């Protein structure tokens, strides 16, 4: 199923030079990073990598969605955190690569059963969750 945006509110633009071993910058200059493959993938590890950038974006976006649904449910999301672990590895017998994500959510001021419900609701609100649903494995874990 393709998700259609009804109205674009913001568009982020970034340009990469050199792919996984180069430089990436946003058009407004707020993001300007050296990109390098991690040592685990044969690189020098002296820059960030697309998986770290994706993890940062997914964690931030999911946390905002979580805080929204917690507020609507009148639950305390103070001191909450979301950690995204993005894994990359071969698929289709090595014909390409794929991603998987684990989102580890800490909601220290909410009962576990309620936290699980909030996390599931956030998973349906978060744009990253909506973009990845049905495409890659996304595991939701309560810390």
Tab-separated table of C-alpha atoms in Angstrom:
chain	number	residue	atom	x	y	z
A	1	UNK	CA	0.000	0.000	0.000
A	2	UNK	CA	1.360	3.396	-0.964
A	3	UNK	CA	0.822	6.217	1.512
A	4	UNK	CA	-0.026	9.540	-0.109
A	5	UNK	CA	0.718	12.785	1.709
A	6	UNK	CA	-2.296	15.087	1.506
A	7	UNK	CA	-0.263	18.276	1.799
A	8	UNK	CA	3.526	18.600	2.008
A	9	UNK	CA	4.353	20.771	5.042
A	10	UNK	CA	8.138	20.651	4.754
A	11	UNK	CA	10.714	19.193	2.396
A	12	UNK	CA	14.229	18.316	3.538
A	13	UNK	CA	16.968	18.279	0.912
A	14	UNK	CA	20.438	16.821	1.192
A	15	UNK	CA	23.079	16.154	-1.422
A	16	UNK	CA	25.597	13.330	-1.234
A	17	UNK	CA	28.952	13.228	-2.995
A	18	UNK	CA	30.953	10.018	-2.922
A	19	UNK	CA	28.171	7.785	-1.621
A	20	UNK	CA	29.067	5.849	1.529
A	21	UNK	CA	32.605	7.215	1.420
A	22	UNK	CA	32.208	10.931	0.880
A	23	UNK	CA	30.289	13.957	2.071
A	24	UNK	CA	26.623	14.765	2.664
A	25	UNK	CA	25.075	18.152	3.382
A	26	UNK	CA	21.618	19.640	3.656
A	27	UNK	CA	20.741	22.558	1.430
A	28	UNK	CA	20.417	24.881	4.454
A	29	UNK	CA	23.862	23.940	5.818
A	30	UNK	CA	22.536	22.617	9.148
A	31	UNK	CA	23.733	19.108	8.322
A	32	UNK	CA	27.239	18.828	6.912
A	33	UNK	CA	28.949	15.506	7.534
A	34	UNK	CA	31.729	13.275	6.317
A	35	UNK	CA	30.342	9.862	5.460
A	36	UNK	CA	32.432	6.699	5.747
A	37	UNK	CA	31.632	3.008	5.959
A	38	UNK	CA	31.953	1.580	9.472
A	39	UNK	CA	34.920	-0.685	10.207
A	40	UNK	CA	32.492	-3.629	10.372
A	41	UNK	CA	31.814	-3.082	6.662
A	42	UNK	CA	35.437	-2.610	5.639
A	43	UNK	CA	35.618	1.159	6.036
A	44	UNK	CA	37.798	3.371	8.146
A	45	UNK	CA	34.886	4.361	10.423
A	46	UNK	CA	36.070	7.974	10.491
A	47	UNK	CA	32.721	9.500	9.564
A	48	UNK	CA	29.057	8.960	10.183
A	49	UNK	CA	27.123	6.568	7.976
A	50	UNK	CA	23.629	6.389	6.492
A	51	UNK	CA	22.481	3.902	9.129
A	52	UNK	CA	23.433	6.274	11.968
A	53	UNK	CA	21.622	9.116	10.232
A	54	UNK	CA	18.534	6.930	9.726
A	55	UNK	CA	18.672	5.785	13.369
A	56	UNK	CA	18.855	9.387	14.585
A	57	UNK	CA	15.925	10.437	12.410
A	58	UNK	CA	13.765	7.440	13.313
A	59	UNK	CA	14.461	7.771	17.061
A	60	UNK	CA	13.702	11.504	17.073
A	61	UNK	CA	10.557	11.169	14.999
A	62	UNK	CA	9.251	8.191	16.976
A	63	UNK	CA	9.895	9.995	20.260
A	64	UNK	CA	7.822	12.956	19.087
A	65	UNK	CA	4.985	10.611	18.097
A	66	UNK	CA	5.243	8.867	21.473
A	67	UNK	CA	5.062	12.157	23.378
A	68	UNK	CA	2.007	13.153	21.320
A	69	UNK	CA	0.066	9.962	22.017
A	70	UNK	CA	1.111	10.010	25.690
A	71	UNK	CA	-0.131	13.580	26.062
A	72	UNK	CA	-3.467	12.675	24.424
A	73	UNK	CA	-3.778	9.692	26.788
A	74	UNK	CA	-2.900	11.925	29.761
A	75	UNK	CA	0.210	9.852	30.517
A	76	UNK	CA	3.520	11.211	31.789
A	77	UNK	CA	6.226	10.955	29.120
A	78	UNK	CA	8.775	12.958	31.129
A	79	UNK	CA	12.232	11.332	31.094
A	80	UNK	CA	11.223	9.039	28.227
A	81	UNK	CA	13.758	8.063	25.558
A	82	UNK	CA	13.784	6.217	22.254
A	83	UNK	CA	16.891	4.443	20.992
A	84	UNK	CA	16.893	3.201	17.402
A	85	UNK	CA	19.243	0.399	16.380
A	86	UNK	CA	19.504	0.141	12.590
A	87	UNK	CA	21.092	-3.005	11.233
A	88	UNK	CA	22.256	-3.547	7.660
A	89	UNK	CA	23.026	-6.840	5.988
A	90	UNK	CA	22.769	-8.862	2.806
A	91	UNK	CA	19.437	-10.048	1.413
A	92	UNK	CA	18.438	-12.316	-1.474
A	93	UNK	CA	21.572	-14.439	-1.241
A	94	UNK	CA	23.843	-11.415	-1.306
A	95	UNK	CA	22.191	-9.775	-4.336
A	96	UNK	CA	21.533	-6.616	-2.320
A	97	UNK	CA	21.338	-5.174	1.165
A	98	UNK	CA	18.476	-4.542	3.542
A	99	UNK	CA	17.805	-2.828	6.841
A	100	UNK	CA	16.117	-3.772	10.084
A	101	UNK	CA	15.283	-1.569	13.049
A	102	UNK	CA	14.757	-2.047	16.753
A	103	UNK	CA	13.192	0.810	18.687
A	104	UNK	CA	13.895	0.563	22.414
A	105	UNK	CA	11.533	2.813	24.330
A	106	UNK	CA	11.898	3.840	27.957
A	107	UNK	CA	8.790	5.301	29.614
A	108	UNK	CA	9.841	5.287	33.278
A	109	UNK	CA	6.721	7.080	34.565
A	110	UNK	CA	4.186	4.765	32.905
A	111	UNK	CA	3.087	1.223	33.784
A	112	UNK	CA	4.496	-1.365	31.363
A	113	UNK	CA	1.108	-2.428	29.920
A	114	UNK	CA	0.169	1.204	29.269
A	115	UNK	CA	3.633	1.873	27.816
A	116	UNK	CA	3.171	-0.997	25.359
A	117	UNK	CA	-0.162	0.484	24.217
A	118	UNK	CA	1.341	3.952	23.801
A	119	UNK	CA	4.273	2.571	21.805
A	120	UNK	CA	1.927	0.705	19.469
A	121	UNK	CA	-0.145	3.870	18.943
A	122	UNK	CA	3.011	5.900	18.296
A	123	UNK	CA	4.033	3.297	15.716
A	124	UNK	CA	0.912	4.228	13.720
A	125	UNK	CA	1.488	7.990	14.064
A	126	UNK	CA	5.223	8.237	13.316
A	127	UNK	CA	6.024	9.038	9.656
A	128	UNK	CA	9.125	6.814	9.746
A	129	UNK	CA	7.014	3.912	11.025
A	130	UNK	CA	4.461	4.533	8.299
A	131	UNK	CA	7.206	4.664	5.665
A	132	UNK	CA	8.843	1.418	6.781
A	133	UNK	CA	5.738	-0.643	7.661
A	134	UNK	CA	5.625	-3.768	5.541
A	135	UNK	CA	9.018	-3.021	4.005
A	136	UNK	CA	11.487	-3.838	6.764
A	137	UNK	CA	11.429	-5.540	10.149
A	138	UNK	CA	10.784	-3.015	12.936
A	139	UNK	CA	10.840	-4.418	16.462
A	140	UNK	CA	9.335	-2.390	19.314
A	141	UNK	CA	10.858	-3.037	22.738
A	142	UNK	CA	9.961	-1.563	26.119
A	143	UNK	CA	13.128	-0.861	28.097
